[in-house]
Tab-separated table of C-alpha atoms in Angstrom:
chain	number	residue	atom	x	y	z
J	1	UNK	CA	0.000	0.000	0.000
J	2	UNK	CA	1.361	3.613	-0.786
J	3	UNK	CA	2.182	5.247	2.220
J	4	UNK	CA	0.117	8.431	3.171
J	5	UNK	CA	2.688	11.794	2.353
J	6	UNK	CA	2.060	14.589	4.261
J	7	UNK	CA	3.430	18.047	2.265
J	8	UNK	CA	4.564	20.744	4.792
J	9	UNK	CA	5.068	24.336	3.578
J	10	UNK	CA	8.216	26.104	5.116
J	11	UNK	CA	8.121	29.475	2.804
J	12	UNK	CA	11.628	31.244	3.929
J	13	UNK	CA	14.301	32.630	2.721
J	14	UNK	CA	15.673	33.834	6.680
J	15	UNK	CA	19.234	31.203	5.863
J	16	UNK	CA	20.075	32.163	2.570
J	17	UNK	CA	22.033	34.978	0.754
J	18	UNK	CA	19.521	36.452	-2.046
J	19	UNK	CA	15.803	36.519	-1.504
J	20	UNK	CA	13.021	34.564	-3.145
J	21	UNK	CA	13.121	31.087	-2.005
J	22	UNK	CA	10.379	31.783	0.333
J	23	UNK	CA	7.871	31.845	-3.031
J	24	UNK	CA	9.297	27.862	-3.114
J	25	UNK	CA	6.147	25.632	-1.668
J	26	UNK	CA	3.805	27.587	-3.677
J	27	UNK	CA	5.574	26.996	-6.934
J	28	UNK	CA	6.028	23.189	-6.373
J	29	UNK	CA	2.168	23.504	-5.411
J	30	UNK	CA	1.558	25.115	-8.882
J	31	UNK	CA	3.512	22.668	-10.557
J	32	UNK	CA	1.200	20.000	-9.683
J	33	UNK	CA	3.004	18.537	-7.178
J	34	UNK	CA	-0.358	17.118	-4.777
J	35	UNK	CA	-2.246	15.779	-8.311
J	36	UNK	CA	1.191	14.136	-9.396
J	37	UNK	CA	1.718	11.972	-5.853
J	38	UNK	CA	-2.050	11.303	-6.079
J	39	UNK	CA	-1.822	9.915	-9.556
J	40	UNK	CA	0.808	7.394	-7.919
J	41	UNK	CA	-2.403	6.464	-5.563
J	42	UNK	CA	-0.629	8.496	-2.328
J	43	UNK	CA	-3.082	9.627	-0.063
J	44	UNK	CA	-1.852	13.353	0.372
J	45	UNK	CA	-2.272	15.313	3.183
J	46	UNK	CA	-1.697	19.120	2.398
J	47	UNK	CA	-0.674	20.797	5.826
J	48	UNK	CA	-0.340	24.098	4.424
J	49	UNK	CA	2.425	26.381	5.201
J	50	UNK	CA	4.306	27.213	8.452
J	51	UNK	CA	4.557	30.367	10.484
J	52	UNK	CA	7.638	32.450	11.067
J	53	UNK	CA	9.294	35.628	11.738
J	54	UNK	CA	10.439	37.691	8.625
J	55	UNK	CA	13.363	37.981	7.462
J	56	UNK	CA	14.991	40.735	8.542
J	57	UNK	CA	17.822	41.042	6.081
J	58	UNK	CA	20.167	42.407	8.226
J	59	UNK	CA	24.423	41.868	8.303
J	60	UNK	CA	26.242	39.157	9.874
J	61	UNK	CA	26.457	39.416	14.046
J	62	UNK	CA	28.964	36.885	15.552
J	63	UNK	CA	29.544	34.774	12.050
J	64	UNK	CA	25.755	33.884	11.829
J	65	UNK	CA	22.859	35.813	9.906
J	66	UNK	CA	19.674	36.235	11.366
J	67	UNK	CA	20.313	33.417	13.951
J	68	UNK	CA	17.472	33.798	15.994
J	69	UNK	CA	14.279	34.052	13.342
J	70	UNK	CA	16.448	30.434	11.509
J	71	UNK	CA	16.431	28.905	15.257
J	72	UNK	CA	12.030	30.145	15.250
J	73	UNK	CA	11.961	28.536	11.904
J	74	UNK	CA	13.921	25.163	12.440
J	75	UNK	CA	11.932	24.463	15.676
J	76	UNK	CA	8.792	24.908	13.733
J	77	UNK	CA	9.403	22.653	11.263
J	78	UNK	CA	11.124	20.316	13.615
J	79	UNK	CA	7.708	19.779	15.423
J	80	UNK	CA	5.579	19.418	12.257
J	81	UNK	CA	7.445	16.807	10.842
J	82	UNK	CA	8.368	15.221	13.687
J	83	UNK	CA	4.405	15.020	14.307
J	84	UNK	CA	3.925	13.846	10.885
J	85	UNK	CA	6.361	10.983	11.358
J	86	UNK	CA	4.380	9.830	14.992
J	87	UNK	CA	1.421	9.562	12.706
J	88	UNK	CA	2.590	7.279	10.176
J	89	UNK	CA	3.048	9.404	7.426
J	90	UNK	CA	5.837	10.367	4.447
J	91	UNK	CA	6.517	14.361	5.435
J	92	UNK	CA	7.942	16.159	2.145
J	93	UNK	CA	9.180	19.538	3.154
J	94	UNK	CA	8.426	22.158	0.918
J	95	UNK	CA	11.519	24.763	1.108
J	96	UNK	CA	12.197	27.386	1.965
J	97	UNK	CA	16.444	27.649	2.005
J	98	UNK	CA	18.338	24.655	3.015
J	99	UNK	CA	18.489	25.405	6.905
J	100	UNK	CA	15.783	24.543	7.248
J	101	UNK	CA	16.830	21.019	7.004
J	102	UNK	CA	18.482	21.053	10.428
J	103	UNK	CA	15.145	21.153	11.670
J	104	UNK	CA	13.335	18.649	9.594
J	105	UNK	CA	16.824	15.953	9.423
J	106	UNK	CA	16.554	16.559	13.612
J	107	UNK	CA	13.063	15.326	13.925
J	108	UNK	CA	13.643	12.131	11.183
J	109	UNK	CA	16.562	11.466	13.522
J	110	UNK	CA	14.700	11.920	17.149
J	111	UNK	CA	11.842	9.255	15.549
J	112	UNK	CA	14.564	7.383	14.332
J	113	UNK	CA	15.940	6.797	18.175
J	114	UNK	CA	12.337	6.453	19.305
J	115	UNK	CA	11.731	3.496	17.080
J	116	UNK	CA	15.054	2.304	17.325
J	117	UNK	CA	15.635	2.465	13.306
J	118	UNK	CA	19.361	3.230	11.618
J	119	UNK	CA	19.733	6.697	10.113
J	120	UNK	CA	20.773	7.568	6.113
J	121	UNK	CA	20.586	10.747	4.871
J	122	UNK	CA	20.879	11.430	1.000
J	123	UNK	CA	22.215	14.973	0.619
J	124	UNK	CA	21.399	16.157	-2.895
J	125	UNK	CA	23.436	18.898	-3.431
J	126	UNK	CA	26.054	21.662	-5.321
J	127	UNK	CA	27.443	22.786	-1.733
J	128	UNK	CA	28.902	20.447	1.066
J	129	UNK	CA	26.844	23.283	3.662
J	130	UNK	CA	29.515	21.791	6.030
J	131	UNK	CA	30.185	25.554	7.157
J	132	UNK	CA	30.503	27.236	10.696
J	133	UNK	CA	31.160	30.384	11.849
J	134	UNK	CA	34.953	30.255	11.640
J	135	UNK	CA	35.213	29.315	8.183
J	136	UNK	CA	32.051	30.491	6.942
J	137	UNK	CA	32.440	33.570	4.106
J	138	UNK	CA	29.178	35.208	4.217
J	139	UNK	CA	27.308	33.904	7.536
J	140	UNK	CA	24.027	32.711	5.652
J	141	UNK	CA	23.047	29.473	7.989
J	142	UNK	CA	21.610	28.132	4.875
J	143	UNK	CA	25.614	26.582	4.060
J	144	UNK	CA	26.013	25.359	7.603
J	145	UNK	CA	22.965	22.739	7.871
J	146	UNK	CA	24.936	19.690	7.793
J	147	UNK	CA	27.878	21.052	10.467
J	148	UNK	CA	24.894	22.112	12.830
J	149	UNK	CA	23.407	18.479	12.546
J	150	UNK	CA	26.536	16.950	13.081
J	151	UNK	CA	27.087	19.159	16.270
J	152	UNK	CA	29.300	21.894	14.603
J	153	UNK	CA	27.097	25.008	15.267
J	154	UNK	CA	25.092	27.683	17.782
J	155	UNK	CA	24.064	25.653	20.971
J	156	UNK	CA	20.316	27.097	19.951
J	157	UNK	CA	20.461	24.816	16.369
J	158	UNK	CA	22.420	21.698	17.635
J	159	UNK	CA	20.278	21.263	20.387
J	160	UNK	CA	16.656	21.430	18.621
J	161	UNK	CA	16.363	17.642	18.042
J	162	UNK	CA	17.069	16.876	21.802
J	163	UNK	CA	20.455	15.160	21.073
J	164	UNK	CA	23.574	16.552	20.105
J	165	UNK	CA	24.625	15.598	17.681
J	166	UNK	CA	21.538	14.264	15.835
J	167	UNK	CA	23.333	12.655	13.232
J	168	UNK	CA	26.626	11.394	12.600
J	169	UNK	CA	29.008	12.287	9.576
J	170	UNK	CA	28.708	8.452	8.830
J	171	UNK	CA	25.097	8.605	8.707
J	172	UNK	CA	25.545	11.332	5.736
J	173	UNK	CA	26.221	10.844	1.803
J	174	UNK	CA	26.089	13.390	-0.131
J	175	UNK	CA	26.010	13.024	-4.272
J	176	UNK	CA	26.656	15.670	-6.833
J	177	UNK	CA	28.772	18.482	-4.912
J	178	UNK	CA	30.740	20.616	-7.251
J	179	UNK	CA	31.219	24.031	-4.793
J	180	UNK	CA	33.146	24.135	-1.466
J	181	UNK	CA	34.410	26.848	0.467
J	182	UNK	CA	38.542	26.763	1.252
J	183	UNK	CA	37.877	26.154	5.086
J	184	UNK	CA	35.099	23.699	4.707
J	185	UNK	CA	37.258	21.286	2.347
J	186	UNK	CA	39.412	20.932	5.350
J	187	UNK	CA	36.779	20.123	7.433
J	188	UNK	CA	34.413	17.890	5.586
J	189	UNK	CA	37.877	16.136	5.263
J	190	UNK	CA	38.754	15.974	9.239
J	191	UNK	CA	35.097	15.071	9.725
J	192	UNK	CA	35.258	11.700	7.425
J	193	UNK	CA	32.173	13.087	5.592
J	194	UNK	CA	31.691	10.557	2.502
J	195	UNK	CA	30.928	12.614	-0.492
J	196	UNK	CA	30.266	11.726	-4.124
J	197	UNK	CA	31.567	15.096	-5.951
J	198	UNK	CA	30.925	15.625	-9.557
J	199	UNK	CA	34.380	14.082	-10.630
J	200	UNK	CA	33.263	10.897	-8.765
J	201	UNK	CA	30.181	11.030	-10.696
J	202	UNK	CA	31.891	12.270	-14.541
J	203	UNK	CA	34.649	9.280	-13.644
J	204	UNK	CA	32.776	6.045	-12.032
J	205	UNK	CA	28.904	6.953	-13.434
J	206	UNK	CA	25.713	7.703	-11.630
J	207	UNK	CA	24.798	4.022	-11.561
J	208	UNK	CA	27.963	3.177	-9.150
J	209	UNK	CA	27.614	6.008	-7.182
J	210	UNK	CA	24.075	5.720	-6.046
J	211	UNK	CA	25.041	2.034	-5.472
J	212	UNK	CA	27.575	3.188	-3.050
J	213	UNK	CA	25.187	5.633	-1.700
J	214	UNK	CA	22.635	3.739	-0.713
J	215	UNK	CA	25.269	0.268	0.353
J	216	UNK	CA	24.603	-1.085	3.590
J	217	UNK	CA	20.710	-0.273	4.396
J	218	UNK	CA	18.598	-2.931	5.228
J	219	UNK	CA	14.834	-3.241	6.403
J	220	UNK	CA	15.649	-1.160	9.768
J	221	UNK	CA	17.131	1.654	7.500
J	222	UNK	CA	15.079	5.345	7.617
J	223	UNK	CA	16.107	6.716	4.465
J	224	UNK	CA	16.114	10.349	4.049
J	225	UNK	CA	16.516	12.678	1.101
J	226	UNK	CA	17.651	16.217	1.420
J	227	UNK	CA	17.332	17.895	-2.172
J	228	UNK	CA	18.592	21.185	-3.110
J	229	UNK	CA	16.926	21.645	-6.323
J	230	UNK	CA	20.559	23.482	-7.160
J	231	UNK	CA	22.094	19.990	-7.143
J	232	UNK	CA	20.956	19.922	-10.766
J	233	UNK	CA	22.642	21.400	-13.684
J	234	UNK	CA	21.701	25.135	-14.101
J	235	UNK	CA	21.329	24.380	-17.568
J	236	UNK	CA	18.345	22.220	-16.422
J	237	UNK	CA	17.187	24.184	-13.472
J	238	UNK	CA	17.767	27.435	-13.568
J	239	UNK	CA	15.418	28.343	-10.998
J	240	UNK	CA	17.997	28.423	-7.316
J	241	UNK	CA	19.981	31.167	-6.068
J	242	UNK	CA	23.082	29.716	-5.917
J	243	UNK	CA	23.826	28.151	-9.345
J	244	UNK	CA	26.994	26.232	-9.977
J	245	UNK	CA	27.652	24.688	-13.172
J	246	UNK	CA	28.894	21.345	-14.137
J	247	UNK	CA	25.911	19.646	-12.130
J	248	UNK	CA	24.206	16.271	-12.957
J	249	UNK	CA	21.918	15.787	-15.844
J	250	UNK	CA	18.632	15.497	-16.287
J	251	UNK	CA	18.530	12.007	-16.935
J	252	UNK	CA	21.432	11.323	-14.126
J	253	UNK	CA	19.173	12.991	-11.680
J	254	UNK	CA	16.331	10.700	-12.828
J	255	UNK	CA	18.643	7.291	-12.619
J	256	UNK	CA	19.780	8.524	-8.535
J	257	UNK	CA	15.872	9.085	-8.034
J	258	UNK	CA	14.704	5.351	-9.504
J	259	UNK	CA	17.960	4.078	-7.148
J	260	UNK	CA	16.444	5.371	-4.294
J	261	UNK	CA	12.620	4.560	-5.051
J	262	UNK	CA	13.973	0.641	-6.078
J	263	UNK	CA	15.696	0.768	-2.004
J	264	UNK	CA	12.452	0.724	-0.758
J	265	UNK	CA	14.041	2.347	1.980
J	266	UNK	CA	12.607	6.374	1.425
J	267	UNK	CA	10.737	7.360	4.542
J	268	UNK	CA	11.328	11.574	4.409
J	269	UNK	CA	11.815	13.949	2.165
J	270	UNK	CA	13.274	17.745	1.839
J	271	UNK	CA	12.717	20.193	-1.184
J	272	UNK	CA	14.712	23.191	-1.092
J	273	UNK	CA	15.791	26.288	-2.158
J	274	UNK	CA	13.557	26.416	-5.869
J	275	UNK	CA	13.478	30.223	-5.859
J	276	UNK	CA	11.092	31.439	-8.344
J	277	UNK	CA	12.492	34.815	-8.457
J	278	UNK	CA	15.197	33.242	-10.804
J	279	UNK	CA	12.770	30.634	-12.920
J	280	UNK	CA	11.522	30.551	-16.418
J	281	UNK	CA	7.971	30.002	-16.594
J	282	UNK	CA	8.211	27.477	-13.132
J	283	UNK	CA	10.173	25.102	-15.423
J	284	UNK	CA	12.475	24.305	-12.498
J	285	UNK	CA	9.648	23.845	-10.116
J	286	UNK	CA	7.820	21.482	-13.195
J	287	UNK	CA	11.304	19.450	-13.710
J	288	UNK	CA	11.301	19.001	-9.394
J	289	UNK	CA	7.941	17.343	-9.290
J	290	UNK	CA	9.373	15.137	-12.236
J	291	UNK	CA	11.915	14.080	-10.522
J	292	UNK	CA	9.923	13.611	-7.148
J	293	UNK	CA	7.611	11.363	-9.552
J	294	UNK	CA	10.583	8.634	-10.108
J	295	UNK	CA	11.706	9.304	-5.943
J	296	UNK	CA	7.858	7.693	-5.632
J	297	UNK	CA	7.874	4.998	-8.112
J	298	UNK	CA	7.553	6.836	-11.990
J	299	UNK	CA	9.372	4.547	-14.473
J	300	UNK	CA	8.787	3.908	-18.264
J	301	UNK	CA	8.530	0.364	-18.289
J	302	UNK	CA	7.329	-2.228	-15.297
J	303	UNK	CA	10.494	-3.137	-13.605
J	304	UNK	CA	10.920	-7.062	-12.702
Protein backbone atom coordinates (compact mmCIF):
# COMPACT_ATOMS: atom_id res chain seq x y z
CA UNK A 1 0.00 0.00 0.00
CA UNK A 2 1.36 3.61 -0.79
CA UNK A 3 2.18 5.25 2.22
CA UNK A 4 0.12 8.43 3.17
CA UNK A 5 2.69 11.79 2.35
CA UNK A 6 2.06 14.59 4.26
CA UNK A 7 3.43 18.05 2.26
CA UNK A 8 4.56 20.74 4.79
CA UNK A 9 5.07 24.34 3.58
CA UNK A 10 8.22 26.10 5.12
CA UNK A 11 8.12 29.47 2.80
CA UNK A 12 11.63 31.24 3.93
CA UNK A 13 14.30 32.63 2.72
CA UNK A 14 15.67 33.83 6.68
CA UNK A 15 19.23 31.20 5.86
CA UNK A 16 20.07 32.16 2.57
CA UNK A 17 22.03 34.98 0.75
CA UNK A 18 19.52 36.45 -2.05
CA UNK A 19 15.80 36.52 -1.50
CA UNK A 20 13.02 34.56 -3.14
CA UNK A 21 13.12 31.09 -2.01
CA UNK A 22 10.38 31.78 0.33
CA UNK A 23 7.87 31.85 -3.03
CA UNK A 24 9.30 27.86 -3.11
CA UNK A 25 6.15 25.63 -1.67
CA UNK A 26 3.81 27.59 -3.68
CA UNK A 27 5.57 27.00 -6.93
CA UNK A 28 6.03 23.19 -6.37
CA UNK A 29 2.17 23.50 -5.41
CA UNK A 30 1.56 25.11 -8.88
CA UNK A 31 3.51 22.67 -10.56
CA UNK A 32 1.20 20.00 -9.68
CA UNK A 33 3.00 18.54 -7.18
CA UNK A 34 -0.36 17.12 -4.78
CA UNK A 35 -2.25 15.78 -8.31
CA UNK A 36 1.19 14.14 -9.40
CA UNK A 37 1.72 11.97 -5.85
CA UNK A 38 -2.05 11.30 -6.08
CA UNK A 39 -1.82 9.91 -9.56
CA UNK A 40 0.81 7.39 -7.92
CA UNK A 41 -2.40 6.46 -5.56
CA UNK A 42 -0.63 8.50 -2.33
CA UNK A 43 -3.08 9.63 -0.06
CA UNK A 44 -1.85 13.35 0.37
CA UNK A 45 -2.27 15.31 3.18
CA UNK A 46 -1.70 19.12 2.40
CA UNK A 47 -0.67 20.80 5.83
CA UNK A 48 -0.34 24.10 4.42
CA UNK A 49 2.43 26.38 5.20
CA UNK A 50 4.31 27.21 8.45
CA UNK A 51 4.56 30.37 10.48
CA UNK A 52 7.64 32.45 11.07
CA UNK A 53 9.29 35.63 11.74
CA UNK A 54 10.44 37.69 8.63
CA UNK A 55 13.36 37.98 7.46
CA UNK A 56 14.99 40.74 8.54
CA UNK A 57 17.82 41.04 6.08
CA UNK A 58 20.17 42.41 8.23
CA UNK A 59 24.42 41.87 8.30
CA UNK A 60 26.24 39.16 9.87
CA UNK A 61 26.46 39.42 14.05
CA UNK A 62 28.96 36.88 15.55
CA UNK A 63 29.54 34.77 12.05
CA UNK A 64 25.76 33.88 11.83
CA UNK A 65 22.86 35.81 9.91
CA UNK A 66 19.67 36.24 11.37
CA UNK A 67 20.31 33.42 13.95
CA UNK A 68 17.47 33.80 15.99
CA UNK A 69 14.28 34.05 13.34
CA UNK A 70 16.45 30.43 11.51
CA UNK A 71 16.43 28.90 15.26
CA UNK A 72 12.03 30.15 15.25
CA UNK A 73 11.96 28.54 11.90
CA UNK A 74 13.92 25.16 12.44
CA UNK A 75 11.93 24.46 15.68
CA UNK A 76 8.79 24.91 13.73
CA UNK A 77 9.40 22.65 11.26
CA UNK A 78 11.12 20.32 13.61
CA UNK A 79 7.71 19.78 15.42
CA UNK A 80 5.58 19.42 12.26
CA UNK A 81 7.45 16.81 10.84
CA UNK A 82 8.37 15.22 13.69
CA UNK A 83 4.40 15.02 14.31
CA UNK A 84 3.92 13.85 10.88
CA UNK A 85 6.36 10.98 11.36
CA UNK A 86 4.38 9.83 14.99
CA UNK A 87 1.42 9.56 12.71
CA UNK A 88 2.59 7.28 10.18
CA UNK A 89 3.05 9.40 7.43
CA UNK A 90 5.84 10.37 4.45
CA UNK A 91 6.52 14.36 5.43
CA UNK A 92 7.94 16.16 2.15
CA UNK A 93 9.18 19.54 3.15
CA UNK A 94 8.43 22.16 0.92
CA UNK A 95 11.52 24.76 1.11
CA UNK A 96 12.20 27.39 1.97
CA UNK A 97 16.44 27.65 2.00
CA UNK A 98 18.34 24.66 3.02
CA UNK A 99 18.49 25.40 6.91
CA UNK A 100 15.78 24.54 7.25
CA UNK A 101 16.83 21.02 7.00
CA UNK A 102 18.48 21.05 10.43
CA UNK A 103 15.15 21.15 11.67
CA UNK A 104 13.34 18.65 9.59
CA UNK A 105 16.82 15.95 9.42
CA UNK A 106 16.55 16.56 13.61
CA UNK A 107 13.06 15.33 13.92
CA UNK A 108 13.64 12.13 11.18
CA UNK A 109 16.56 11.47 13.52
CA UNK A 110 14.70 11.92 17.15
CA UNK A 111 11.84 9.26 15.55
CA UNK A 112 14.56 7.38 14.33
CA UNK A 113 15.94 6.80 18.17
CA UNK A 114 12.34 6.45 19.31
CA UNK A 115 11.73 3.50 17.08
CA UNK A 116 15.05 2.30 17.33
CA UNK A 117 15.64 2.46 13.31
CA UNK A 118 19.36 3.23 11.62
CA UNK A 119 19.73 6.70 10.11
CA UNK A 120 20.77 7.57 6.11
CA UNK A 121 20.59 10.75 4.87
CA UNK A 122 20.88 11.43 1.00
CA UNK A 123 22.22 14.97 0.62
CA UNK A 124 21.40 16.16 -2.89
CA UNK A 125 23.44 18.90 -3.43
CA UNK A 126 26.05 21.66 -5.32
CA UNK A 127 27.44 22.79 -1.73
CA UNK A 128 28.90 20.45 1.07
CA UNK A 129 26.84 23.28 3.66
CA UNK A 130 29.52 21.79 6.03
CA UNK A 131 30.19 25.55 7.16
CA UNK A 132 30.50 27.24 10.70
CA UNK A 133 31.16 30.38 11.85
CA UNK A 134 34.95 30.26 11.64
CA UNK A 135 35.21 29.31 8.18
CA UNK A 136 32.05 30.49 6.94
CA UNK A 137 32.44 33.57 4.11
CA UNK A 138 29.18 35.21 4.22
CA UNK A 139 27.31 33.90 7.54
CA UNK A 140 24.03 32.71 5.65
CA UNK A 141 23.05 29.47 7.99
CA UNK A 142 21.61 28.13 4.87
CA UNK A 143 25.61 26.58 4.06
CA UNK A 144 26.01 25.36 7.60
CA UNK A 145 22.97 22.74 7.87
CA UNK A 146 24.94 19.69 7.79
CA UNK A 147 27.88 21.05 10.47
CA UNK A 148 24.89 22.11 12.83
CA UNK A 149 23.41 18.48 12.55
CA UNK A 150 26.54 16.95 13.08
CA UNK A 151 27.09 19.16 16.27
CA UNK A 152 29.30 21.89 14.60
CA UNK A 153 27.10 25.01 15.27
CA UNK A 154 25.09 27.68 17.78
CA UNK A 155 24.06 25.65 20.97
CA UNK A 156 20.32 27.10 19.95
CA UNK A 157 20.46 24.82 16.37
CA UNK A 158 22.42 21.70 17.64
CA UNK A 159 20.28 21.26 20.39
CA UNK A 160 16.66 21.43 18.62
CA UNK A 161 16.36 17.64 18.04
CA UNK A 162 17.07 16.88 21.80
CA UNK A 163 20.45 15.16 21.07
CA UNK A 164 23.57 16.55 20.11
CA UNK A 165 24.62 15.60 17.68
CA UNK A 166 21.54 14.26 15.84
CA UNK A 167 23.33 12.65 13.23
CA UNK A 168 26.63 11.39 12.60
CA UNK A 169 29.01 12.29 9.58
CA UNK A 170 28.71 8.45 8.83
CA UNK A 171 25.10 8.60 8.71
CA UNK A 172 25.54 11.33 5.74
CA UNK A 173 26.22 10.84 1.80
CA UNK A 174 26.09 13.39 -0.13
CA UNK A 175 26.01 13.02 -4.27
CA UNK A 176 26.66 15.67 -6.83
CA UNK A 177 28.77 18.48 -4.91
CA UNK A 178 30.74 20.62 -7.25
CA UNK A 179 31.22 24.03 -4.79
CA UNK A 180 33.15 24.14 -1.47
CA UNK A 181 34.41 26.85 0.47
CA UNK A 182 38.54 26.76 1.25
CA UNK A 183 37.88 26.15 5.09
CA UNK A 184 35.10 23.70 4.71
CA UNK A 185 37.26 21.29 2.35
CA UNK A 186 39.41 20.93 5.35
CA UNK A 187 36.78 20.12 7.43
CA UNK A 188 34.41 17.89 5.59
CA UNK A 189 37.88 16.14 5.26
CA UNK A 190 38.75 15.97 9.24
CA UNK A 191 35.10 15.07 9.72
CA UNK A 192 35.26 11.70 7.42
CA UNK A 193 32.17 13.09 5.59
CA UNK A 194 31.69 10.56 2.50
CA UNK A 195 30.93 12.61 -0.49
CA UNK A 196 30.27 11.73 -4.12
CA UNK A 197 31.57 15.10 -5.95
CA UNK A 198 30.93 15.62 -9.56
CA UNK A 199 34.38 14.08 -10.63
CA UNK A 200 33.26 10.90 -8.76
CA UNK A 201 30.18 11.03 -10.70
CA UNK A 202 31.89 12.27 -14.54
CA UNK A 203 34.65 9.28 -13.64
CA UNK A 204 32.78 6.05 -12.03
CA UNK A 205 28.90 6.95 -13.43
CA UNK A 206 25.71 7.70 -11.63
CA UNK A 207 24.80 4.02 -11.56
CA UNK A 208 27.96 3.18 -9.15
CA UNK A 209 27.61 6.01 -7.18
CA UNK A 210 24.08 5.72 -6.05
CA UNK A 211 25.04 2.03 -5.47
CA UNK A 212 27.58 3.19 -3.05
CA UNK A 213 25.19 5.63 -1.70
CA UNK A 214 22.63 3.74 -0.71
CA UNK A 215 25.27 0.27 0.35
CA UNK A 216 24.60 -1.08 3.59
CA UNK A 217 20.71 -0.27 4.40
CA UNK A 218 18.60 -2.93 5.23
CA UNK A 219 14.83 -3.24 6.40
CA UNK A 220 15.65 -1.16 9.77
CA UNK A 221 17.13 1.65 7.50
CA UNK A 222 15.08 5.35 7.62
CA UNK A 223 16.11 6.72 4.47
CA UNK A 224 16.11 10.35 4.05
CA UNK A 225 16.52 12.68 1.10
CA UNK A 226 17.65 16.22 1.42
CA UNK A 227 17.33 17.89 -2.17
CA UNK A 228 18.59 21.19 -3.11
CA UNK A 229 16.93 21.65 -6.32
CA UNK A 230 20.56 23.48 -7.16
CA UNK A 231 22.09 19.99 -7.14
CA UNK A 232 20.96 19.92 -10.77
CA UNK A 233 22.64 21.40 -13.68
CA UNK A 234 21.70 25.13 -14.10
CA UNK A 235 21.33 24.38 -17.57
CA UNK A 236 18.35 22.22 -16.42
CA UNK A 237 17.19 24.18 -13.47
CA UNK A 238 17.77 27.43 -13.57
CA UNK A 239 15.42 28.34 -11.00
CA UNK A 240 18.00 28.42 -7.32
CA UNK A 241 19.98 31.17 -6.07
CA UNK A 242 23.08 29.72 -5.92
CA UNK A 243 23.83 28.15 -9.34
CA UNK A 244 26.99 26.23 -9.98
CA UNK A 245 27.65 24.69 -13.17
CA UNK A 246 28.89 21.34 -14.14
CA UNK A 247 25.91 19.65 -12.13
CA UNK A 248 24.21 16.27 -12.96
CA UNK A 249 21.92 15.79 -15.84
CA UNK A 250 18.63 15.50 -16.29
CA UNK A 251 18.53 12.01 -16.93
CA UNK A 252 21.43 11.32 -14.13
CA UNK A 253 19.17 12.99 -11.68
CA UNK A 254 16.33 10.70 -12.83
CA UNK A 255 18.64 7.29 -12.62
CA UNK A 256 19.78 8.52 -8.54
CA UNK A 257 15.87 9.09 -8.03
CA UNK A 258 14.70 5.35 -9.50
CA UNK A 259 17.96 4.08 -7.15
CA UNK A 260 16.44 5.37 -4.29
CA UNK A 261 12.62 4.56 -5.05
CA UNK A 262 13.97 0.64 -6.08
CA UNK A 263 15.70 0.77 -2.00
CA UNK A 264 12.45 0.72 -0.76
CA UNK A 265 14.04 2.35 1.98
CA UNK A 266 12.61 6.37 1.43
CA UNK A 267 10.74 7.36 4.54
CA UNK A 268 11.33 11.57 4.41
CA UNK A 269 11.81 13.95 2.16
CA UNK A 270 13.27 17.74 1.84
CA UNK A 271 12.72 20.19 -1.18
CA UNK A 272 14.71 23.19 -1.09
CA UNK A 273 15.79 26.29 -2.16
CA UNK A 274 13.56 26.42 -5.87
CA UNK A 275 13.48 30.22 -5.86
CA UNK A 276 11.09 31.44 -8.34
CA UNK A 277 12.49 34.82 -8.46
CA UNK A 278 15.20 33.24 -10.80
CA UNK A 279 12.77 30.63 -12.92
CA UNK A 280 11.52 30.55 -16.42
CA UNK A 281 7.97 30.00 -16.59
CA UNK A 282 8.21 27.48 -13.13
CA UNK A 283 10.17 25.10 -15.42
CA UNK A 284 12.47 24.31 -12.50
CA UNK A 285 9.65 23.84 -10.12
CA UNK A 286 7.82 21.48 -13.20
CA UNK A 287 11.30 19.45 -13.71
CA UNK A 288 11.30 19.00 -9.39
CA UNK A 289 7.94 17.34 -9.29
CA UNK A 290 9.37 15.14 -12.24
CA UNK A 291 11.92 14.08 -10.52
CA UNK A 292 9.92 13.61 -7.15
CA UNK A 293 7.61 11.36 -9.55
CA UNK A 294 10.58 8.63 -10.11
CA UNK A 295 11.71 9.30 -5.94
CA UNK A 296 7.86 7.69 -5.63
CA UNK A 297 7.87 5.00 -8.11
CA UNK A 298 7.55 6.84 -11.99
CA UNK A 299 9.37 4.55 -14.47
CA UNK A 300 8.79 3.91 -18.26
CA UNK A 301 8.53 0.36 -18.29
CA UNK A 302 7.33 -2.23 -15.30
CA UNK A 303 10.49 -3.14 -13.60
CA UNK A 304 10.92 -7.06 -12.70
Amino acid sequence: MPIPVSLIGAPTDVGAGARGVSMGPEALRVAGLQTMLESMECPVFDRGNLNGPPNPWLPASDGYRHLAEVVAWNTAVHAAVHAELKLGRLPILLGGDHCLGIGSISAVARHCREQGKKLRVLWLDAHADFNTSLITPSGNIHGMPVACLCGHGPEPLVQIGGHVPAITPQSVRQIGIRSVDEGEKRFVHEMGLEVFDMRYIDEMGMRHTMELALAMMDSNTHLHVSFDVDFLDPDVAPGVGTTVRGGPTYREAQLCMEMIYDSGRLGSLDVMELNPALDVRNQTAEIAVDLIASLFGKSTLMRR
